[in-house]
Amino acid sequence: MRRLPRKDAVIIGLGWTGAIMGWELCQAGLQVVALERGPWRDTASDFNIGTAPDELRYGIRGELFLNNSQDTVTARNTVDQLALPIRKWGSFLPGNGVGGAGVHWNGHTWRFLPSDFLMRSHYLQKYGEGVFPENHTIQDWGVTYDELEPYYDKFEYLAGISGQAGNVKGEILPGGNPFEGWRERAYPTPPLKMQHAQNLFSRAATELGFKPFPMPSGNISQAYTNPLGVTLAPCTYCGFCERFGCANYSKSSPQTTVLPVLMRHPGFEARVQCEVVRVLKSADGKTATGVVYIDAQGEEWEQPADLVIMAAYQLWNVRLMLYSGIGRPYDPSTGEGVVGKNYAYQANSAVNGFFDSSHAFNHWAGAGSLGITADEYNGDNFDHSGLNFVGGANINCTSFHARPISARPIPPGTPRWGSAWKKATRENYGSFANVGSQGCNMSYRDNYLDLDPTYKDRLGRPLLRMTFDFKANEERMSAYVTDKMVPIMRAMGAKQIVANPKKGPWNVVPYQTTHNTGGAIMGDNPRTSAVNKYLQVWDMPNVFVLGASAFPQNAGYNPTGTVGALTYHAAEAITKQYLKNPGQPLVQA
Amino acid sequence: MTDARTSRRTLLAATTALIGLSGTASARTVHGLPWTSNEVYPPAEARPGPWLFFTADEAAAVEAIVDRLIPADELGPGGKDAGCAVFIDRQLAGPYGRCEGMYMQGPFPPNPLPTQGFQSSVAFASAYRQGLAALAAHVGRSFGGRKVQQLSGEELDRLLTSMEKRETNTPEFNASGLFDLIHNNTMEGFFADPIYGGNRDMAGWKLLGFPGTRYDYRDVIARPNRRYELPPVSLLGRPDWNRGGRG
Ligand SMILES: Cc1cc2nc3c(=O)[nH]c(=O)nc-3n(C[C@H](O)[C@H](O)[C@H](O)COP(=O)(O)OP(=O)(O)OC[C@H]3O[C@@H](n4cnc5c(N)ncnc54)[C@H](O)[C@@H]3O)c2cc1C
Ligand code: SF4
């Protein structure tokens, strides 16, 4: 192993969080190197309009995702089962390469509700101890919505998010989300234009007493130049968004918002196809001294650095911490330890509607975040007394694609092949719509991450093991919210309705979401959390762990808005406080 | 599909190696965006020609099957004429057939949970080879020595139905697994971009009314709930453009 010259900071992973942190640290004058285990990717070459809209290559074979042969996880539903490797991604699709999953995300860009950050204390105070599910490990975040508001704002303005504000400084605005936390100012760009399905949903939901509003979108509705001087172009509703790179510079991603300036910054260097295998520690174990990585030729390098930023995505942050012995590993039998604790996911559901053929939904003219949402049954926006669950889900109606290999719904009972299949496929392709829900997922003592005892990666190191299932709280929540979605679909005019509330056991095959959370959670107490509210490791102050690994449990929204806000919150604490007094904890334990 | 990668992607990594070899103390910083104009990574286009993976017998069996899964009828061509077998052949001859990029290390315990997904040590190409041989043997036994491709449409439909419903499964022959694999790949072939050898003349897309790779639908968004009239476009363009009928 050869040793490279020291850097002020090393960033592990150059996705959404790594790119943002890279820019902020460079602006503060640091010499920064980012190590990214996937390839370099840019719009013109990698998401070229002549090659990007290719469902088989990107949507089905998944060329932009991490190869399972490089790294994967083992999975099981309960502690008494044998975990087996995910041999081909299904339920979630980890990113790979510069831009990370930010290249091929959908762009739904949410703020969590103020009460989501007080998941324990808010519900305890309002409903009493009895409201919490069995074996839960629900915690407050150690940070409040009010503290995060400026950083949500910063992320939304970086990314150019298109939406309609619902609450500007306490004033409730028509057409926005009346339940959202206050915001300092409106979204940087107006909402996307809506499709037929959203128009039907809006009308139906409004009649039923909901207050629907446009989904905040990282597919940008009009040209926008962000505070870094990088310009995004208007979205053309191409229908090849999630799982694909955008050929138009219209999807907010590290490529379209940060990298053009970051890559030119004299303080910044990126090394791609360089996989960090371990964080190095000082002899007393109290500080990180740098990282070890393996380059494309298989050579091992030591990169010393004063500051280590883990930005490798939730799963791989946790895996690197476990390997490197950062923080105490979680033990589900005692409930002690923190790394791997509180792994959670997202409990989604769907109500499918088959309409008569007079409808032309044209979902292929769609965008990743083209949708209408209603938040009446999310978080604690509704009274949970007597409901026997905590949390909720946002209800949405989207048109994000109708790619023909994967989106050919036929009514249940129809044959899967033959002439009858062909006829039903043709009839329903254009006249199908869906109402979905994005549900919360609480944390439990026996949903967690650790290292697998049997399966190894290509370098002979244990894979990450995931022990996870949906529990009664999530099933009850999903059944309740899905019940509220059915009347909307009926009022939209569907002639046949199929409701699919979320039910366990969790299955690794069908795509659900790439919203893996927890495992290195934030909090106000080192005994119960791995990082403080600035994402600084409690017992190793020169290591910061970015991403949804910090979520103590997951809310009824997609994570990246909150991931972005937490990253900016951490960046400001590093540049304004930590660097004045390096190596010191920003919060006293 | 990953073969076409050029050195540009590893450029930054190579830079690091250089630093190490020359042993210089100051790391070389890469400035700017390492972008070369006109550099793109087109997919490996399926070319017409002989079978690349299937034997003649296997190909005939698969062509017969895809044509029952997607029969030719008044709604348009069937799986065979749409090139589904060609698609499958080209896929099996490539990285997909070898399960490249998948995690294929053991152990492979015999009874995975239904929630644990694909847990076979046999890559897709071998699964076809073994499965089609087992199917040929089964058909030979049950249909008086005939081959799959010699069955009538009705006979084949009955056979496929029993495979789908797991009624043909034996310890030696995972018939339902073979059915699911062929079914899945047939649908991929019928609906994937024609550049991969299936969906010939965009038959699958025309069946649905999917306009293909046009990429800009701002005109559609401006007027929702109208039927779209323009014909589809693929990565190869359209037959009436300049490709002499391909696409
Ligand atoms: C299909 C899909 C759709 C999504 N849609 C939405 C959505 O609509 N809304 C939403 O909020 N979120 C969505 N997400 C999630 C969103 O993409 C992530 O929340 C976001 O990208 C997380 O940022 P990150 O920096 O933590 O990780 P990433 O952006 O994934 O970046 C992590 C980077 O670290 C690299 N890395 C990992 N391990 C190592 C290592 N050992 N050494 C070096 N580099 C390493 C990875 O290669 C990767 O490039 C979606 C994700 C997917 C896959
Ligand atoms: S839908 Fe819009 S943002 Fe998404 S890939 Fe297409 S053009 Fe880009």
PDB file of N, CA and C and ligand atoms in Angstrom, chain A residues 12-18 35-38 65 93-102 104-110 242-243 274-277 311-314 316-317 320 369 511 514-515 546-548 558-561 563, ligand 1:
ATOM      1  N   ILE A  12     -15.840  10.338   0.760  1.00  0.00           N
ATOM      2  CA  ILE A  12     -16.069   8.989   0.252  1.00  0.00           C
ATOM      3  C   ILE A  12     -17.395   8.975  -0.496  1.00  0.00           C
ATOM      4  N   GLY A  13     -17.330   8.934  -1.827  1.00  0.00           N
ATOM      5  CA  GLY A  13     -18.548   8.928  -2.638  1.00  0.00           C
ATOM      6  C   GLY A  13     -18.833  10.306  -3.208  1.00  0.00           C
ATOM      7  N   LEU A  14     -19.054  10.368  -4.530  1.00  0.00           N
ATOM      8  CA  LEU A  14     -19.337  11.665  -5.154  1.00  0.00           C
ATOM      9  C   LEU A  14     -20.749  11.670  -5.741  1.00  0.00           C
ATOM     10  N   GLY A  15     -21.728  11.436  -4.872  1.00  0.00           N
ATOM     11  CA  GLY A  15     -23.136  11.549  -5.253  1.00  0.00           C
ATOM     12  C   GLY A  15     -23.687  12.883  -4.777  1.00  0.00           C
ATOM     13  N   TRP A  16     -24.991  12.895  -4.443  1.00  0.00           N
ATOM     14  CA  TRP A  16     -25.620  14.152  -4.022  1.00  0.00           C
ATOM     15  C   TRP A  16     -24.897  14.776  -2.827  1.00  0.00           C
ATOM     16  N   THR A  17     -24.721  14.002  -1.771  1.00  0.00           N
ATOM     17  CA  THR A  17     -24.190  14.610  -0.547  1.00  0.00           C
ATOM     18  C   THR A  17     -22.699  14.925  -0.687  1.00  0.00           C
ATOM     19  N   GLY A  18     -21.950  14.044  -1.354  1.00  0.00           N
ATOM     20  CA  GLY A  18     -20.517  14.275  -1.518  1.00  0.00           C
ATOM     21  C   GLY A  18     -20.233  15.526  -2.345  1.00  0.00           C
ATOM     22  N   LEU A  35     -13.310  10.446  -3.481  1.00  0.00           N
ATOM     23  CA  LEU A  35     -13.043   9.122  -4.031  1.00  0.00           C
ATOM     24  C   LEU A  35     -14.375   8.482  -4.388  1.00  0.00           C
ATOM     25  N   GLU A  36     -14.529   8.104  -5.632  1.00  0.00           N
ATOM     26  CA  GLU A  36     -15.806   7.562  -6.108  1.00  0.00           C
ATOM     27  C   GLU A  36     -15.556   6.199  -6.729  1.00  0.00           C
ATOM     28  N   ARG A  37     -16.300   5.196  -6.276  1.00  0.00           N
ATOM     29  CA  ARG A  37     -15.986   3.848  -6.747  1.00  0.00           C
ATOM     30  C   ARG A  37     -16.537   3.523  -8.132  1.00  0.00           C
ATOM     31  N   GLY A  38     -17.494   4.298  -8.603  1.00  0.00           N
ATOM     32  CA  GLY A  38     -18.010   4.090  -9.960  1.00  0.00           C
ATOM     33  C   GLY A  38     -17.294   4.967 -10.965  1.00  0.00           C
ATOM     34  N   PHE A  65     -26.745   1.395 -12.333  1.00  0.00           N
ATOM     35  CA  PHE A  65     -26.716   1.019 -10.914  1.00  0.00           C
ATOM     36  C   PHE A  65     -25.427   0.272 -10.568  1.00  0.00           C
ATOM     37  N   LEU A  93     -32.314   0.258  -5.743  1.00  0.00           N
ATOM     38  CA  LEU A  93     -31.363   0.312  -6.850  1.00  0.00           C
ATOM     39  C   LEU A  93     -30.222   1.278  -6.542  1.00  0.00           C
ATOM     40  N   PRO A  94     -29.218   0.842  -5.786  1.00  0.00           N
ATOM     41  CA  PRO A  94     -28.154   1.771  -5.392  1.00  0.00           C
ATOM     42  C   PRO A  94     -27.393   2.348  -6.593  1.00  0.00           C
ATOM     43  N   GLY A  95     -27.031   3.596  -6.464  1.00  0.00           N
ATOM     44  CA  GLY A  95     -26.316   4.283  -7.531  1.00  0.00           C
ATOM     45  C   GLY A  95     -24.857   3.890  -7.583  1.00  0.00           C
ATOM     46  N   ASN A  96     -24.194   4.322  -8.638  1.00  0.00           N
ATOM     47  CA  ASN A  96     -22.798   3.983  -8.858  1.00  0.00           C
ATOM     48  C   ASN A  96     -22.229   5.036  -9.788  1.00  0.00           C
ATOM     49  N   GLY A  97     -21.095   5.593  -9.419  1.00  0.00           N
ATOM     50  CA  GLY A  97     -20.473   6.557 -10.322  1.00  0.00           C
ATOM     51  C   GLY A  97     -20.780   7.983  -9.924  1.00  0.00           C
ATOM     52  N   VAL A  98     -20.065   8.891 -10.581  1.00  0.00           N
ATOM     53  CA  VAL A  98     -20.181  10.308 -10.243  1.00  0.00           C
ATOM     54  C   VAL A  98     -21.640  10.756 -10.396  1.00  0.00           C
ATOM     55  N   GLY A  99     -22.150  11.407  -9.362  1.00  0.00           N
ATOM     56  CA  GLY A  99     -23.560  11.801  -9.338  1.00  0.00           C
ATOM     57  C   GLY A  99     -24.391  10.870  -8.473  1.00  0.00           C
ATOM     58  N   GLY A 100     -23.883   9.659  -8.254  1.00  0.00           N
ATOM     59  CA  GLY A 100     -24.576   8.690  -7.398  1.00  0.00           C
ATOM     60  C   GLY A 100     -25.990   8.422  -7.890  1.00  0.00           C
ATOM     61  N   ALA A 101     -26.867   8.103  -6.959  1.00  0.00           N
ATOM     62  CA  ALA A 101     -28.259   7.855  -7.318  1.00  0.00           C
ATOM     63  C   ALA A 101     -28.944   9.152  -7.736  1.00  0.00           C
ATOM     64  N   GLY A 102     -28.269  10.296  -7.501  1.00  0.00           N
ATOM     65  CA  GLY A 102     -28.804  11.575  -7.955  1.00  0.00           C
ATOM     66  C   GLY A 102     -28.917  11.654  -9.462  1.00  0.00           C
ATOM     67  N   HIS A 104     -30.084   9.148 -11.388  1.00  0.00           N
ATOM     68  CA  HIS A 104     -31.236   8.393 -11.898  1.00  0.00           C
ATOM     69  C   HIS A 104     -32.379   8.360 -10.905  1.00  0.00           C
ATOM     70  N   TRP A 105     -32.454   9.375 -10.048  1.00  0.00           N
ATOM     71  CA  TRP A 105     -33.614   9.465  -9.163  1.00  0.00           C
ATOM     72  C   TRP A 105     -34.792  10.077  -9.914  1.00  0.00           C
ATOM     73  N   ASN A 106     -35.939  10.132  -9.220  1.00  0.00           N
ATOM     74  CA  ASN A 106     -37.146  10.672  -9.838  1.00  0.00           C
ATOM     75  C   ASN A 106     -37.278  12.170  -9.619  1.00  0.00           C
ATOM     76  N   GLY A 107     -36.738  12.646  -8.510  1.00  0.00           N
ATOM     77  CA  GLY A 107     -36.777  14.079  -8.254  1.00  0.00           C
ATOM     78  C   GLY A 107     -37.890  14.583  -7.348  1.00  0.00           C
ATOM     79  N   HIS A 108     -38.677  13.684  -6.742  1.00  0.00           N
ATOM     80  CA  HIS A 108     -39.660  14.152  -5.747  1.00  0.00           C
ATOM     81  C   HIS A 108     -38.867  14.780  -4.601  1.00  0.00           C
ATOM     82  N   THR A 109     -39.060  16.043  -4.332  1.00  0.00           N
ATOM     83  CA  THR A 109     -38.164  16.725  -3.392  1.00  0.00           C
ATOM     84  C   THR A 109     -38.946  17.339  -2.239  1.00  0.00           C
ATOM     85  N   TRP A 110     -38.948  16.641  -1.120  1.00  0.00           N
ATOM     86  CA  TRP A 110     -39.817  16.990  -0.007  1.00  0.00           C
ATOM     87  C   TRP A 110     -39.081  17.559   1.197  1.00  0.00           C
ATOM     88  N   GLU A 242     -36.807   8.299 -14.052  1.00  0.00           N
ATOM     89  CA  GLU A 242     -36.298   7.445 -12.983  1.00  0.00           C
ATOM     90  C   GLU A 242     -35.579   6.247 -13.596  1.00  0.00           C
ATOM     91  N   ARG A 243     -34.391   5.948 -13.132  1.00  0.00           N
ATOM     92  CA  ARG A 243     -33.487   4.892 -13.621  1.00  0.00           C
ATOM     93  C   ARG A 243     -32.612   5.357 -14.784  1.00  0.00           C
ATOM     94  N   CYS A 274     -12.334   4.381  -7.751  1.00  0.00           N
ATOM     95  CA  CYS A 274     -11.494   4.206  -6.568  1.00  0.00           C
ATOM     96  C   CYS A 274     -12.420   3.895  -5.393  1.00  0.00           C
ATOM     97  N   GLU A 275     -12.384   2.678  -4.923  1.00  0.00           N
ATOM     98  CA  GLU A 275     -13.303   2.250  -3.872  1.00  0.00           C
ATOM     99  C   GLU A 275     -12.637   2.305  -2.510  1.00  0.00           C
ATOM    100  N   VAL A 276     -13.225   3.083  -1.620  1.00  0.00           N
ATOM    101  CA  VAL A 276     -12.704   3.138  -0.262  1.00  0.00           C
ATOM    102  C   VAL A 276     -13.068   1.835   0.436  1.00  0.00           C
ATOM    103  N   VAL A 277     -12.055   1.204   1.023  1.00  0.00           N
ATOM    104  CA  VAL A 277     -12.321  -0.076   1.686  1.00  0.00           C
ATOM    105  C   VAL A 277     -12.315   0.047   3.203  1.00  0.00           C
ATOM    106  N   ALA A 311     -19.918   9.816   2.457  1.00  0.00           N
ATOM    107  CA  ALA A 311     -21.029  10.241   1.602  1.00  0.00           C
ATOM    108  C   ALA A 311     -21.302   9.151   0.586  1.00  0.00           C
ATOM    109  N   ALA A 312     -21.264   7.901   1.072  1.00  0.00           N
ATOM    110  CA  ALA A 312     -21.255   6.733   0.193  1.00  0.00           C
ATOM    111  C   ALA A 312     -22.639   6.141  -0.023  1.00  0.00           C
ATOM    112  N   TYR A 313     -23.686   6.797   0.430  1.00  0.00           N
ATOM    113  CA  TYR A 313     -25.072   6.344   0.452  1.00  0.00           C
ATOM    114  C   TYR A 313     -25.304   5.558   1.746  1.00  0.00           C
ATOM    115  N   GLN A 314     -26.547   5.620   2.202  1.00  0.00           N
ATOM    116  CA  GLN A 314     -26.919   5.042   3.491  1.00  0.00           C
ATOM    117  C   GLN A 314     -26.308   3.661   3.751  1.00  0.00           C
ATOM    118  N   TRP A 316     -23.863   1.966   2.319  1.00  0.00           N
ATOM    119  CA  TRP A 316     -22.407   1.791   2.270  1.00  0.00           C
ATOM    120  C   TRP A 316     -21.719   2.622   3.345  1.00  0.00           C
ATOM    121  N   ASN A 317     -22.356   3.689   3.798  1.00  0.00           N
ATOM    122  CA  ASN A 317     -21.839   4.390   4.983  1.00  0.00           C
ATOM    123  C   ASN A 317     -21.805   3.432   6.168  1.00  0.00           C
ATOM    124  N   LEU A 320     -19.150   0.700   5.787  1.00  0.00           N
ATOM    125  CA  LEU A 320     -17.791   1.189   6.034  1.00  0.00           C
ATOM    126  C   LEU A 320     -17.546   1.446   7.519  1.00  0.00           C
ATOM    127  N   SER A 369     -41.188  13.483 -11.478  1.00  0.00           N
ATOM    128  CA  SER A 369     -41.972  14.036 -10.368  1.00  0.00           C
ATOM    129  C   SER A 369     -43.224  14.733 -10.857  1.00  0.00           C
ATOM    130  N   TYR A 511     -39.495  -3.682  -7.397  1.00  0.00           N
ATOM    131  CA  TYR A 511     -38.980  -2.368  -7.013  1.00  0.00           C
ATOM    132  C   TYR A 511     -39.972  -1.675  -6.093  1.00  0.00           C
ATOM    133  N   THR A 514     -35.780   3.350  -3.454  1.00  0.00           N
ATOM    134  CA  THR A 514     -34.403   3.389  -2.976  1.00  0.00           C
ATOM    135  C   THR A 514     -34.345   4.410  -1.849  1.00  0.00           C
ATOM    136  N   HIS A 515     -35.164   4.175  -0.853  1.00  0.00           N
ATOM    137  CA  HIS A 515     -35.232   5.063   0.307  1.00  0.00           C
ATOM    138  C   HIS A 515     -34.870   4.252   1.537  1.00  0.00           C
ATOM    139  N   LEU A 546     -22.852  11.555   6.094  1.00  0.00           N
ATOM    140  CA  LEU A 546     -23.963  12.232   5.425  1.00  0.00           C
ATOM    141  C   LEU A 546     -24.957  11.226   4.858  1.00  0.00           C
ATOM    142  N   GLY A 547     -26.178  11.660   4.687  1.00  0.00           N
ATOM    143  CA  GLY A 547     -27.153  10.806   3.996  1.00  0.00           C
ATOM    144  C   GLY A 547     -28.269  10.336   4.899  1.00  0.00           C
ATOM    145  N   ALA A 548     -29.154   9.533   4.307  1.00  0.00           N
ATOM    146  CA  ALA A 548     -30.336   9.066   5.026  1.00  0.00           C
ATOM    147  C   ALA A 548     -29.993   8.049   6.104  1.00  0.00           C
ATOM    148  N   ASN A 558     -40.319  11.021   0.257  1.00  0.00           N
ATOM    149  CA  ASN A 558     -38.996  10.642  -0.248  1.00  0.00           C
ATOM    150  C   ASN A 558     -37.933  11.403   0.542  1.00  0.00           C
ATOM    151  N   PRO A 559     -36.740  10.850   0.638  1.00  0.00           N
ATOM    152  CA  PRO A 559     -35.770  11.360   1.613  1.00  0.00           C
ATOM    153  C   PRO A 559     -34.876  12.526   1.173  1.00  0.00           C
ATOM    154  N   THR A 560     -34.692  12.743  -0.128  1.00  0.00           N
ATOM    155  CA  THR A 560     -33.527  13.522  -0.558  1.00  0.00           C
ATOM    156  C   THR A 560     -33.592  15.002  -0.184  1.00  0.00           C
ATOM    157  N   GLY A 561     -34.796  15.579  -0.113  1.00  0.00           N
ATOM    158  CA  GLY A 561     -34.882  16.961   0.353  1.00  0.00           C
ATOM    159  C   GLY A 561     -34.278  17.091   1.744  1.00  0.00           C
ATOM    160  N   VAL A 563     -32.203  14.886   3.155  1.00  0.00           N
ATOM    161  CA  VAL A 563     -30.781  14.534   3.060  1.00  0.00           C
ATOM    162  C   VAL A 563     -29.974  15.774   2.656  1.00  0.00           C
TER     163      VAL A 563
HETATM  164  C1  LIG C   1     -34.459   4.810  -8.922  1.00  0.00           C
HETATM  165  C2  LIG C   1     -34.352   5.827  -7.814  1.00  0.00           C
HETATM  166  C3  LIG C   1     -35.341   6.801  -7.658  1.00  0.00           C
HETATM  167  C4  LIG C   1     -35.252   7.723  -6.627  1.00  0.00           C
HETATM  168  N1  LIG C   1     -36.205   8.704  -6.537  1.00  0.00           N
HETATM  169  C5  LIG C   1     -36.142   9.595  -5.538  1.00  0.00           C
HETATM  170  C6  LIG C   1     -37.097  10.644  -5.432  1.00  0.00           C
HETATM  171  O1  LIG C   1     -37.973  10.808  -6.282  1.00  0.00           O
HETATM  172  N2  LIG C   1     -37.019  11.487  -4.378  1.00  0.00           N
HETATM  173  C7  LIG C   1     -36.069  11.353  -3.432  1.00  0.00           C
HETATM  174  O2  LIG C   1     -36.067  12.125  -2.482  1.00  0.00           O
HETATM  175  N3  LIG C   1     -35.112  10.409  -3.529  1.00  0.00           N
HETATM  176  C8  LIG C   1     -35.132   9.527  -4.559  1.00  0.00           C
HETATM  177  N4  LIG C   1     -34.156   8.578  -4.664  1.00  0.00           N
HETATM  178  C9  LIG C   1     -33.090   8.546  -3.635  1.00  0.00           C
HETATM  179  C10 LIG C   1     -31.944   9.501  -3.935  1.00  0.00           C
HETATM  180  O3  LIG C   1     -31.339   9.183  -5.153  1.00  0.00           O
HETATM  181  C11 LIG C   1     -30.924   9.400  -2.794  1.00  0.00           C
HETATM  182  O4  LIG C   1     -31.583   9.782  -1.605  1.00  0.00           O
HETATM  183  C12 LIG C   1     -29.719  10.312  -2.955  1.00  0.00           C
HETATM  184  O5  LIG C   1     -29.055  10.115  -4.163  1.00  0.00           O
HETATM  185  C13 LIG C   1     -28.780  10.039  -1.779  1.00  0.00           C
HETATM  186  O6  LIG C   1     -27.612  10.805  -1.858  1.00  0.00           O
HETATM  187  P1  LIG C   1     -26.265  10.216  -1.261  1.00  0.00           P
HETATM  188  O7  LIG C   1     -25.205  11.211  -1.508  1.00  0.00           O
HETATM  189  O8  LIG C   1     -26.513   9.770   0.121  1.00  0.00           O
HETATM  190  O9  LIG C   1     -25.997   8.881  -2.132  1.00  0.00           O
HETATM  191  P2  LIG C   1     -25.678   8.777  -3.689  1.00  0.00           P
HETATM  192  O10 LIG C   1     -26.233   9.932  -4.420  1.00  0.00           O
HETATM  193  O11 LIG C   1     -26.088   7.432  -4.133  1.00  0.00           O
HETATM  194  O12 LIG C   1     -24.083   8.856  -3.755  1.00  0.00           O
HETATM  195  C14 LIG C   1     -23.259   7.924  -3.087  1.00  0.00           C
HETATM  196  C15 LIG C   1     -22.018   7.684  -3.931  1.00  0.00           C
HETATM  197  O13 LIG C   1     -21.026   7.015  -3.134  1.00  0.00           O
HETATM  198  C16 LIG C   1     -20.363   6.073  -3.939  1.00  0.00           C
HETATM  199  N5  LIG C   1     -19.754   5.052  -3.067  1.00  0.00           N
HETATM  200  C17 LIG C   1     -20.391   4.103  -2.341  1.00  0.00           C
HETATM  201  N6  LIG C   1     -19.514   3.362  -1.652  1.00  0.00           N
HETATM  202  C18 LIG C   1     -18.278   3.850  -1.940  1.00  0.00           C
HETATM  203  C19 LIG C   1     -16.960   3.495  -1.534  1.00  0.00           C
HETATM  204  N7  LIG C   1     -16.748   2.500  -0.678  1.00  0.00           N
HETATM  205  N8  LIG C   1     -15.921   4.182  -2.053  1.00  0.00           N
HETATM  206  C20 LIG C   1     -16.130   5.198  -2.931  1.00  0.00           C
HETATM  207  N9  LIG C   1     -17.367   5.583  -3.350  1.00  0.00           N
HETATM  208  C21 LIG C   1     -18.420   4.916  -2.850  1.00  0.00           C
HETATM  209  C22 LIG C   1     -21.454   5.542  -4.833  1.00  0.00           C
HETATM  210  O14 LIG C   1     -20.903   4.943  -5.987  1.00  0.00           O
HETATM  211  C23 LIG C   1     -22.273   6.785  -5.125  1.00  0.00           C
HETATM  212  O15 LIG C   1     -21.839   7.432  -6.291  1.00  0.00           O
HETATM  213  C24 LIG C   1     -34.190   7.656  -5.704  1.00  0.00           C
HETATM  214  C25 LIG C   1     -33.197   6.695  -5.879  1.00  0.00           C
HETATM  215  C26 LIG C   1     -33.266   5.791  -6.926  1.00  0.00           C
HETATM  216  C27 LIG C   1     -32.185   4.799  -7.109  1.00  0.00           C
END
